[in-house]
Amino acid sequence: MTSSAILSHPIKPIADLPVDADLAKALLSSMAEYGEQLHGRRLWLACSGGRDSLALAALCVQLYRQGRLPFLPQLLHVNHGLQVDSGTWATHVAHWAKAQQIPCRILRAQVNGHDEQAARQARYDVMRAQLNQDDVLLLAHHADDQAETVLMRLIQGAGVNGLSGMQPWRIQTQGAQRMALWRPWLTVKRANISNYAQCLKLPYIDDPTNDAGDNVRSGLRLDIMPVLATYNSNVIDNIARSAQLLSDAQLIINAQAAEDLQQTEVVSSQLPPAQRVLNIDKLKALPIYRQRQLLHHWLSQDEPLPPAKQLVDDVFMLSQRDDPDHQTALFWQGRKQSYTICRYRQQLYRLSSEWLKWLALPLAKQLQPLSNLVVADINTITAQPVSVTLRRDNKFTWQVQMMPDILAELLDSYQSDDDDSLEITFAPLGRQQRVQTALASRPQAGKKLYQTLGVPVWLRESLVVVSAVSVQKDKEWPLLLVSPFESWVLGVSKSLTDTPDNIGSFDSAIRNNVISNSLSINNAF
């Protein structure tokens, strides 16, 4: 079975054919630049069978056989099934790879959509599933691709980051998986690759849809770039150089934004990527242009694509308002997550949808006999805190942790008095339940309590009262109020005049931080 899109050159070994000096120099120079990152990693080459990727595969074979390249990447060909000849093309790539003695895997992808972006996403998804952690994916993008990318982003209104184009080395993450994208040919022109392919008589696939002119990139390639070349014959090189200069500028901007973020983020309230928090007073102390850049950087964390300028402007206006208690909320649909951006008092919050769903899960009252919380190895140096899980799903876990030696002292002290038993309860705070924090003059409930403690709306259903309960005497001593990020000692000694010494010691233990909060992410998203 054949395809008219495949050049009619016969498949034959190319290891001993002439090597293109300029293409080899670009690959080897890039390898030297990123040699430390490449060391010890497995390499794959995304090979569509087209001119560019097949030429890069051929050059790797030649340099490897000559001992000039220390690795031979494995080819990955993705069969989308979008065209009648897709299966034939996959078979052709496999046959060519076999003739060159280069490993090749054919992958099948299901495309959700009909545009190039959907096909591209499907390619990366299926290749990512094939790669192990920190593997390297070698890509054959070249200077013409870079120029087209920069022009596409220019007409879309991109900033410095977008106009810096594709990067020769970039770490791409999705969930917990991480891989590196390596593009060593971004300084190489398409014409040089064409000459090399012609010299080797490579039987590459000339996909007719690449030049159909039915998308922005092909339109720029067919209609715009030839016109620009009439004004300056070095237009490709010049745009590529501008992209490099802008990339350097973006590194400077990123460094400044990272420094500003370190000074303005509220560390105690962070749970990346679920919740990120900025201090508005510290934000507003910066010059306006740095505020905007910081907000862009802050929003972009954990996402492969930056937010739209309109969203950055809206968040900036939200930070400038004089009525900090209003309920304005902004929504952003990122590539990996959707987010709500809101303000509470003098703090900006970026909250993921998964996090808000988790906060809406109900809390159940728990009762733990004190004897169950004391472990056998309390006297050892390695004794670990005793943990009680308050809320958990496949994304997040919220626990309180208690030191076993303090619990043991409390148990011994209490049981020495009589046969009564002591229990520790963990109960969600009722909206009308009145509690008194250690620093408050009287008990409070509802909205007044939330305002006094500074608890944002989305965290108000996640307040838990920790109490000590005497089973036989039917007495309860509220000890601690906890949320996922904070805890408040309750005014036990003020509100109870008949508090036993052992409860008083437990109260003291709490004040000395032997009970602590623990919030963790089970699965990164």
Coordinates of C-alpha atoms in Angstrom, one line a residue:
M1 CA 0.0 0.0 0.0
T2 CA 1.4 3.4 -1.0
S3 CA 0.4 7.1 -0.6
S4 CA 0.8 9.9 -3.1
A5 CA 2.0 12.1 -0.2
I6 CA 5.1 10.0 0.3
L7 CA 8.1 11.0 -1.8
S8 CA 9.0 8.2 -4.2
H9 CA 12.6 7.8 -3.0
P10 CA 13.4 4.3 -1.9
I11 CA 13.9 3.5 1.8
K12 CA 17.6 2.8 2.3
P13 CA 20.2 3.2 5.1
I14 CA 21.5 6.8 5.3
A15 CA 24.2 6.4 8.1
D16 CA 27.1 6.7 5.6
L17 CA 25.7 9.5 3.5
P18 CA 27.0 13.1 3.7
V19 CA 26.2 15.0 6.9
D20 CA 25.0 18.6 6.6
A21 CA 27.6 20.7 8.6
D22 CA 25.2 23.5 9.5
L23 CA 22.5 21.2 10.8
A24 CA 25.0 19.1 12.7
K25 CA 26.5 22.2 14.2
A26 CA 23.1 23.5 15.4
L27 CA 22.3 20.1 17.0
L28 CA 25.6 19.6 18.7
S29 CA 25.8 23.2 19.9
S30 CA 22.4 22.8 21.5
M31 CA 23.4 19.5 23.0
A32 CA 26.5 21.1 24.6
E33 CA 24.4 24.0 26.0
Y34 CA 21.9 21.6 27.6
G35 CA 24.3 18.8 28.2
E36 CA 23.8 18.9 32.0
Q37 CA 20.0 18.6 31.7
L38 CA 20.3 15.8 29.1
H39 CA 22.7 13.7 31.2
G40 CA 21.1 10.4 32.3
R41 CA 17.7 11.1 30.6
R42 CA 16.0 8.9 28.0
L43 CA 15.4 10.7 24.7
W44 CA 12.5 10.4 22.3
L45 CA 12.0 12.1 18.9
A46 CA 8.5 13.1 17.8
C47 CA 8.5 11.9 14.2
S48 CA 5.5 12.7 12.0
G49 CA 7.4 11.3 8.9
G50 CA 7.4 14.8 7.4
R51 CA 10.5 16.5 6.1
D52 CA 11.6 18.2 9.3
S53 CA 11.2 15.4 11.8
L54 CA 12.5 12.8 9.4
A55 CA 15.6 15.0 8.7
L56 CA 16.3 15.4 12.4
A57 CA 16.0 11.6 12.9
A58 CA 18.3 11.0 9.9
L59 CA 20.9 13.4 11.3
C60 CA 20.7 11.7 14.8
V61 CA 21.4 8.4 13.1
Q62 CA 24.3 9.7 11.1
L63 CA 26.0 11.5 14.1
Y64 CA 25.4 8.6 16.4
R65 CA 27.0 6.1 14.0
Q66 CA 29.9 8.4 13.6
G67 CA 30.4 8.6 17.4
R68 CA 29.6 12.3 17.5
L69 CA 26.3 12.0 19.3
P70 CA 26.2 10.0 22.6
F71 CA 22.6 8.9 22.2
L72 CA 20.2 7.6 19.6
P73 CA 16.6 8.7 20.4
Q74 CA 13.6 6.5 20.0
L75 CA 11.1 7.6 17.4
L76 CA 7.5 8.3 18.4
H77 CA 5.0 8.5 15.5
V78 CA 1.3 9.4 16.3
N79 CA -1.4 8.0 14.1
H80 CA -4.4 10.4 14.4
G81 CA -6.5 8.5 12.0
L82 CA -7.7 11.9 10.7
Q83 CA -6.8 11.1 7.0
V84 CA -7.4 8.1 4.7
D85 CA -3.6 7.5 4.5
S86 CA -2.8 7.9 8.2
G87 CA -2.3 4.1 8.6
T88 CA -0.1 4.0 5.5
W89 CA 2.1 6.8 6.9
A90 CA 2.5 5.1 10.2
T91 CA 3.7 1.9 8.5
H92 CA 6.0 3.9 6.3
V93 CA 7.7 5.6 9.3
A94 CA 8.1 2.2 11.0
H95 CA 9.7 0.7 7.8
W96 CA 12.1 3.7 7.5
A97 CA 13.1 3.4 11.1
K98 CA 13.8 -0.3 10.8
A99 CA 16.1 0.3 7.8
Q100 CA 18.1 2.8 9.9
Q101 CA 18.1 0.5 13.0
I102 CA 16.6 3.3 15.1
P103 CA 13.8 2.3 17.6
C104 CA 10.3 3.4 16.7
R105 CA 6.9 3.2 18.4
I106 CA 3.6 3.8 16.7
L107 CA 1.0 5.4 18.9
R108 CA -2.7 5.8 18.2
A109 CA -4.4 9.0 19.3
Q110 CA -8.1 9.9 19.6
V111 CA -8.6 13.6 18.6
N112 CA -11.4 15.5 20.3
G113 CA -12.2 18.1 17.7
H114 CA -11.3 18.8 14.1
D115 CA -8.8 21.7 14.3
E116 CA -5.0 21.7 14.4
Q117 CA -5.0 22.6 18.1
A118 CA -7.1 19.6 19.0
A119 CA -4.7 17.3 16.9
R120 CA -1.7 18.9 18.6
Q121 CA -3.1 18.3 22.0
A122 CA -3.9 14.7 21.2
R123 CA -0.3 14.2 20.0
Y124 CA 1.2 15.5 23.1
D125 CA -1.2 13.7 25.4
V126 CA -0.5 10.3 23.8
M127 CA 3.3 10.9 23.7
R128 CA 3.3 12.1 27.3
A129 CA 1.6 8.9 28.4
Q130 CA 4.5 7.0 26.7
L131 CA 7.2 8.9 28.5
N132 CA 8.6 8.3 32.0
Q133 CA 9.3 11.1 34.5
D134 CA 11.8 13.7 33.2
D135 CA 12.2 12.0 29.8
V136 CA 13.2 14.4 26.9
L137 CA 11.1 14.9 23.8
L138 CA 13.1 16.0 20.8
L139 CA 11.2 18.3 18.4
A140 CA 12.2 19.5 14.9
H141 CA 10.8 23.0 15.0
H142 CA 13.0 25.4 13.1
A143 CA 13.6 29.2 12.5
D144 CA 10.7 29.5 10.0
D145 CA 8.3 27.9 12.6
Q146 CA 9.6 30.3 15.2
A147 CA 9.0 33.3 12.9
E148 CA 5.4 32.1 12.2
T149 CA 4.8 31.6 15.9
V150 CA 6.0 35.1 16.8
L151 CA 3.8 36.6 14.1
M152 CA 0.8 34.6 15.2
R153 CA 1.2 35.8 18.7
L154 CA 1.9 39.4 17.6
I155 CA -1.5 39.6 15.8
Q156 CA -3.1 38.0 18.8
G157 CA -1.8 40.8 21.1
A158 CA 0.8 38.8 23.0
G159 CA 3.2 40.4 25.5
V160 CA 7.0 39.8 26.0
N161 CA 6.5 36.2 27.0
G162 CA 4.4 35.3 24.0
L163 CA 6.6 37.2 21.6
S164 CA 9.7 35.3 22.8
G165 CA 8.3 32.4 20.8
M166 CA 9.2 28.7 21.3
Q167 CA 12.0 28.0 23.8
P168 CA 14.9 25.6 22.8
W169 CA 14.5 23.9 26.2
R170 CA 11.3 23.9 28.3
I171 CA 10.0 21.8 31.1
Q172 CA 6.4 20.8 30.6
T173 CA 4.3 19.5 33.5
Q174 CA 0.9 18.0 33.6
G175 CA -0.2 16.9 37.1
A176 CA 2.7 15.1 38.7
Q177 CA 4.3 14.2 35.4
R178 CA 7.2 16.2 34.0
M179 CA 9.0 16.1 30.7
A180 CA 11.5 18.3 28.8
L181 CA 10.9 19.6 25.3
W182 CA 14.1 20.1 23.4
R183 CA 14.2 22.1 20.1
P184 CA 17.8 22.3 18.9
W185 CA 16.9 23.6 15.4
L186 CA 15.3 26.9 16.2
T187 CA 18.2 28.8 14.5
V188 CA 18.0 26.6 11.4
K189 CA 16.0 27.7 8.3
R190 CA 13.5 25.5 6.5
A191 CA 15.5 25.8 3.3
N192 CA 18.6 24.2 4.8
I193 CA 16.5 21.3 6.0
S194 CA 14.9 20.9 2.6
N195 CA 18.4 20.9 0.9
Y196 CA 19.6 18.2 3.4
A197 CA 16.5 16.0 2.8
Q198 CA 16.9 16.3 -0.9
C199 CA 20.6 15.4 -0.7
L200 CA 19.8 12.3 1.3
K201 CA 16.8 11.5 -0.9
L202 CA 14.7 11.1 2.2
P203 CA 11.3 9.5 1.4
Y204 CA 9.4 11.9 3.7
I205 CA 5.7 12.5 3.9
D206 CA 4.6 15.8 2.2
D207 CA 1.2 16.2 4.0
P208 CA -0.9 18.4 1.6
T209 CA -2.9 19.8 4.5
N210 CA 0.2 21.7 5.8
D211 CA -0.1 24.2 3.0
A212 CA -3.8 24.3 2.7
G213 CA -4.0 27.8 3.9
D214 CA -7.0 27.1 6.0
N215 CA -5.4 28.2 9.3
V216 CA -3.5 31.2 10.6
R217 CA 0.0 29.5 10.5
S218 CA -0.3 28.2 6.9
G219 CA -1.8 31.5 5.9
L220 CA 1.3 33.4 7.3
R221 CA 3.6 30.8 5.6
L222 CA 2.0 31.1 2.2
D223 CA 0.8 34.8 2.1
I224 CA 2.7 36.9 4.6
M225 CA 6.2 35.6 4.9
P226 CA 7.0 35.9 1.1
V227 CA 5.9 39.5 1.2
L228 CA 8.0 40.3 4.2
A229 CA 11.0 38.7 2.5
T230 CA 10.7 41.3 -0.3
Y231 CA 11.3 44.0 2.3
N232 CA 14.2 42.2 4.0
S233 CA 15.6 38.9 2.8
N234 CA 16.8 38.1 6.3
V235 CA 13.3 38.3 7.8
I236 CA 13.4 34.8 9.2
D237 CA 16.7 35.2 11.0
N238 CA 15.8 38.7 12.2
I239 CA 12.5 37.5 13.7
A240 CA 14.2 34.6 15.3
R241 CA 16.9 36.9 16.8
S242 CA 14.1 39.2 18.1
A243 CA 12.5 36.2 19.8
Q244 CA 15.7 35.4 21.5
L245 CA 16.2 39.0 22.7
L246 CA 12.6 39.0 24.0
S247 CA 13.2 35.7 25.7
D248 CA 16.2 37.2 27.5
A249 CA 14.0 40.1 28.5
Q250 CA 11.4 37.8 29.8
L251 CA 13.9 36.1 32.1
I252 CA 14.7 39.5 33.6
I253 CA 11.0 40.2 34.1
N254 CA 10.4 36.8 35.6
A255 CA 13.2 37.3 38.1
Q256 CA 11.8 40.6 39.2
A257 CA 8.2 39.2 39.5
A258 CA 9.5 36.2 41.4
E259 CA 11.3 38.5 43.9
D260 CA 8.2 40.7 44.2
L261 CA 6.1 37.5 44.8
Q262 CA 8.3 36.4 47.5
Q263 CA 7.8 39.7 49.3
T264 CA 4.0 39.9 48.8
E265 CA 2.7 36.3 49.1
V266 CA 1.0 35.2 52.4
V267 CA 3.0 32.1 53.2
S268 CA 0.8 30.9 56.0
S269 CA -2.3 30.7 53.7
Q270 CA -0.6 29.0 50.7
L271 CA -1.6 25.6 49.5
P272 CA -0.2 25.4 45.9
P273 CA -1.8 25.0 43.5
A274 CA -5.2 25.0 45.3
Q275 CA -4.9 28.3 47.1
R276 CA -2.5 31.1 46.5
V277 CA -2.7 34.4 48.4
L278 CA -1.2 37.9 48.0
N279 CA -1.0 40.7 50.5
I280 CA -2.7 43.7 48.9
D281 CA -0.9 46.3 51.0
K282 CA 2.5 45.0 50.0
L283 CA 1.3 44.7 46.4
K284 CA 0.2 48.4 46.3
A285 CA 3.5 49.5 47.6
L286 CA 5.1 48.5 44.3
P287 CA 5.1 50.7 41.1
I288 CA 2.0 50.2 39.0
Y289 CA 3.9 48.4 36.2
R290 CA 5.4 45.9 38.7
Q291 CA 2.0 45.3 40.2
R292 CA 0.6 44.3 36.8
Q293 CA 3.6 42.1 36.0
L294 CA 3.4 40.5 39.5
L295 CA -0.3 39.8 39.1
H296 CA 0.3 38.2 35.7
H297 CA 3.1 36.1 37.2
W298 CA 1.0 35.2 40.2
L299 CA -2.0 34.1 38.1
S300 CA 0.2 32.1 35.7
Q301 CA 1.6 29.8 38.4
D302 CA 0.8 26.1 37.8
E303 CA -0.6 26.9 34.3
P304 CA 1.1 26.2 30.9
L305 CA -0.6 29.2 29.3
P306 CA -0.8 32.8 30.7
P307 CA -4.0 34.6 31.5
A308 CA -5.6 37.1 29.2
K309 CA -4.6 40.7 29.6
Q310 CA -8.3 41.5 30.4
L311 CA -8.2 39.2 33.4
V312 CA -5.0 40.7 34.7
D313 CA -6.6 44.2 34.4
D314 CA -9.7 43.0 36.2
V315 CA -7.6 41.5 39.0
F316 CA -5.6 44.7 39.2
M317 CA -8.8 46.8 39.6
L318 CA -10.0 44.4 42.2
S319 CA -6.9 45.0 44.2
Q320 CA -7.3 48.8 44.0
R321 CA -10.8 49.0 45.4
D322 CA -11.5 50.9 48.6
D323 CA -14.3 48.6 49.8
P324 CA -12.4 45.4 50.7
D325 CA -15.3 43.5 52.0
H326 CA -17.3 43.3 48.8
Q327 CA -18.1 39.9 47.2
T328 CA -16.7 40.4 43.7
A329 CA -15.3 37.2 42.2
L330 CA -13.6 36.7 38.9
F331 CA -13.5 33.4 37.0
W332 CA -10.6 32.0 34.9
Q333 CA -10.7 28.8 32.9
G334 CA -7.1 27.8 32.7
R335 CA -5.7 24.9 30.8
K336 CA -5.2 22.6 33.8
Q337 CA -7.8 24.0 36.2
S338 CA -10.6 26.6 36.6
Y339 CA -10.0 29.3 39.2
T340 CA -11.9 31.9 41.2
I341 CA -10.1 35.1 42.0
C342 CA -11.5 37.0 44.9
R343 CA -10.6 39.4 47.7
Y344 CA -11.1 39.2 51.4
R345 CA -10.0 42.3 53.3
Q346 CA -6.5 43.1 52.3
Q347 CA -5.7 39.8 50.6
L348 CA -6.2 38.5 47.1
Y349 CA -7.0 34.8 46.7
R350 CA -6.7 32.5 43.6
L351 CA -8.8 29.4 44.5
S352 CA -9.0 26.3 42.3
S353 CA -12.3 24.7 41.6
E354 CA -11.2 21.4 43.1
W355 CA -10.3 23.2 46.3
L356 CA -13.6 24.9 46.6
K357 CA -15.4 21.6 46.0
W358 CA -13.4 20.0 48.7
L359 CA -14.2 22.8 51.2
A360 CA -17.9 22.2 50.5
L361 CA -17.7 18.6 51.7
P362 CA -19.5 18.1 55.0
L363 CA -17.5 17.6 58.3
A364 CA -18.6 14.9 60.6
K365 CA -18.2 15.0 64.4
Q366 CA -15.5 12.6 65.7
L367 CA -15.0 11.2 69.1
Q368 CA -11.7 9.7 70.1
P369 CA -11.1 8.1 73.5
L370 CA -8.0 9.6 74.9
S371 CA -6.5 6.1 75.5
N372 CA -6.8 5.4 71.7
L373 CA -4.6 8.4 70.9
V374 CA -1.6 7.2 73.1
V375 CA 0.8 5.0 71.2
A376 CA 3.2 2.5 72.5
D377 CA 6.5 4.2 71.5
I378 CA 5.9 7.5 73.3
N379 CA 9.1 7.4 75.1
T380 CA 11.3 6.9 72.1
I381 CA 13.1 9.7 70.3
T382 CA 11.4 8.9 67.0
A383 CA 7.8 9.0 68.4
Q384 CA 5.6 10.5 65.8
P385 CA 2.6 12.8 66.4
V386 CA -0.8 11.1 66.6
S387 CA -3.0 12.2 63.6
V388 CA -6.7 12.5 63.4
T389 CA -8.2 13.1 59.9
L390 CA -10.9 15.7 59.8
R391 CA -11.7 15.7 56.1
R392 CA -10.3 13.8 53.2
D393 CA -10.9 12.9 49.6
N394 CA -8.7 11.8 46.7
K395 CA -7.3 15.4 46.4
F396 CA -6.7 16.7 49.9
T397 CA -6.2 15.6 53.4
W398 CA -6.8 17.7 56.5
Q399 CA -5.5 16.4 59.8
V400 CA -4.8 17.6 63.4
Q401 CA -1.7 16.2 65.0
M402 CA -1.1 15.7 68.7
M403 CA 2.1 14.8 70.5
P404 CA 1.7 11.4 72.2
D405 CA 3.9 12.2 75.3
I406 CA 1.5 15.1 76.3
L407 CA -1.5 12.9 75.7
A408 CA 0.0 10.2 77.9
E409 CA 0.7 12.6 80.7
L410 CA -2.9 13.8 80.5
L411 CA -4.3 10.3 80.5
D412 CA -2.2 9.3 83.5
S413 CA -3.2 12.4 85.4
Y414 CA -6.8 12.1 84.7
Q415 CA -7.1 8.3 85.4
S416 CA -5.4 8.7 88.7
D417 CA -8.3 10.6 90.1
D418 CA -11.2 8.2 89.5
D419 CA -12.6 5.7 87.1
D420 CA -14.0 8.4 84.8
S421 CA -12.7 8.3 81.2
L422 CA -11.7 11.3 79.0
E423 CA -12.5 11.7 75.3
I424 CA -11.4 14.2 72.7
T425 CA -14.1 15.4 70.3
F426 CA -13.7 17.1 66.9
A427 CA -17.0 18.8 65.9
P428 CA -17.8 21.3 63.2
L429 CA -18.6 24.7 64.6
G430 CA -22.3 25.5 64.3
R431 CA -23.3 28.8 62.9
Q432 CA -25.0 29.8 66.1
Q433 CA -22.6 28.1 68.4
R434 CA -20.9 30.6 70.7
V435 CA -17.2 30.2 71.5
Q436 CA -14.8 32.4 73.3
T437 CA -11.2 32.7 72.1
A438 CA -8.5 33.2 74.7
L439 CA -8.0 36.8 73.7
A440 CA -11.7 37.7 73.4
S441 CA -13.7 39.4 76.2
R442 CA -16.8 37.4 75.6
P443 CA -18.2 34.5 73.5
Q444 CA -19.2 35.2 69.9
A445 CA -21.2 33.4 67.3
G446 CA -22.0 33.6 63.6
K447 CA -20.9 36.5 61.4
K448 CA -19.4 38.4 64.3
L449 CA -17.1 35.6 65.1
Y450 CA -16.0 35.1 61.5
Q451 CA -15.2 38.8 61.2
T452 CA -13.3 38.9 64.5
L453 CA -11.2 35.9 63.4
G454 CA -10.9 37.1 59.8
V455 CA -12.2 33.9 58.3
P456 CA -13.0 34.2 54.5
V457 CA -16.5 33.0 53.4
W458 CA -15.2 29.8 51.7
L459 CA -13.5 28.6 54.8
R460 CA -16.4 29.2 57.3
E461 CA -17.8 25.7 56.9
S462 CA -14.4 24.3 57.7
L463 CA -14.1 25.4 61.4
V464 CA -13.8 22.6 63.9
V465 CA -14.0 22.8 67.7
V466 CA -11.6 20.4 69.6
S467 CA -12.9 19.7 73.1
A468 CA -12.1 17.4 76.1
V469 CA -15.1 15.5 77.4
S470 CA -15.6 13.8 80.7
V471 CA -17.8 10.8 79.9
Q472 CA -19.1 10.0 83.4
K473 CA -19.3 13.6 84.6
D474 CA -20.9 14.8 81.4
K475 CA -18.7 17.8 81.2
E476 CA -17.1 19.4 78.1
W477 CA -14.2 21.7 77.9
P478 CA -13.7 23.5 74.5
L479 CA -10.0 23.7 73.9
L480 CA -9.2 24.7 70.4
L481 CA -10.9 26.1 67.2
V482 CA -9.2 25.0 64.0
S483 CA -9.5 25.8 60.3
P484 CA -7.3 24.3 57.5
F485 CA -4.8 27.2 57.9
E486 CA -5.2 28.6 61.4
S487 CA -6.0 27.6 65.0
W488 CA -7.3 29.6 68.0
V489 CA -7.0 28.7 71.6
L490 CA -10.4 28.9 73.3
G491 CA -10.7 30.6 76.7
V492 CA -10.9 27.5 78.9
S493 CA -9.3 29.0 81.9
K494 CA -11.6 32.1 81.8
S495 CA -14.9 30.4 81.2
L496 CA -14.4 27.4 83.6
T497 CA -13.7 27.9 87.3
D498 CA -13.8 24.1 88.1
T499 CA -11.4 23.0 85.4
P500 CA -9.4 20.0 86.7
D501 CA -5.6 20.4 86.8
N502 CA -5.3 17.7 84.1
I503 CA -7.5 19.7 81.7
G504 CA -5.6 22.8 82.6
S505 CA -2.4 21.0 81.6
F506 CA -4.0 20.0 78.3
D507 CA -4.9 23.6 77.8
S508 CA -1.3 24.6 78.5
A509 CA -0.1 21.9 76.1
I510 CA -2.3 23.3 73.3
R511 CA -0.9 26.8 74.0
N512 CA 2.6 25.3 73.6
N513 CA 1.7 24.0 70.1
V514 CA 1.6 20.3 70.8
I515 CA -1.6 20.2 68.7
S516 CA -1.0 21.3 65.1
N517 CA -2.8 21.5 61.7
S518 CA -1.7 19.5 58.7
L519 CA -3.1 20.1 55.2
S520 CA -1.8 18.2 52.2
I521 CA -2.5 17.5 48.6
N522 CA -2.8 13.8 47.8
N523 CA -2.8 14.1 44.0
A524 CA -1.4 17.1 42.1
F525 CA -3.7 18.2 39.3

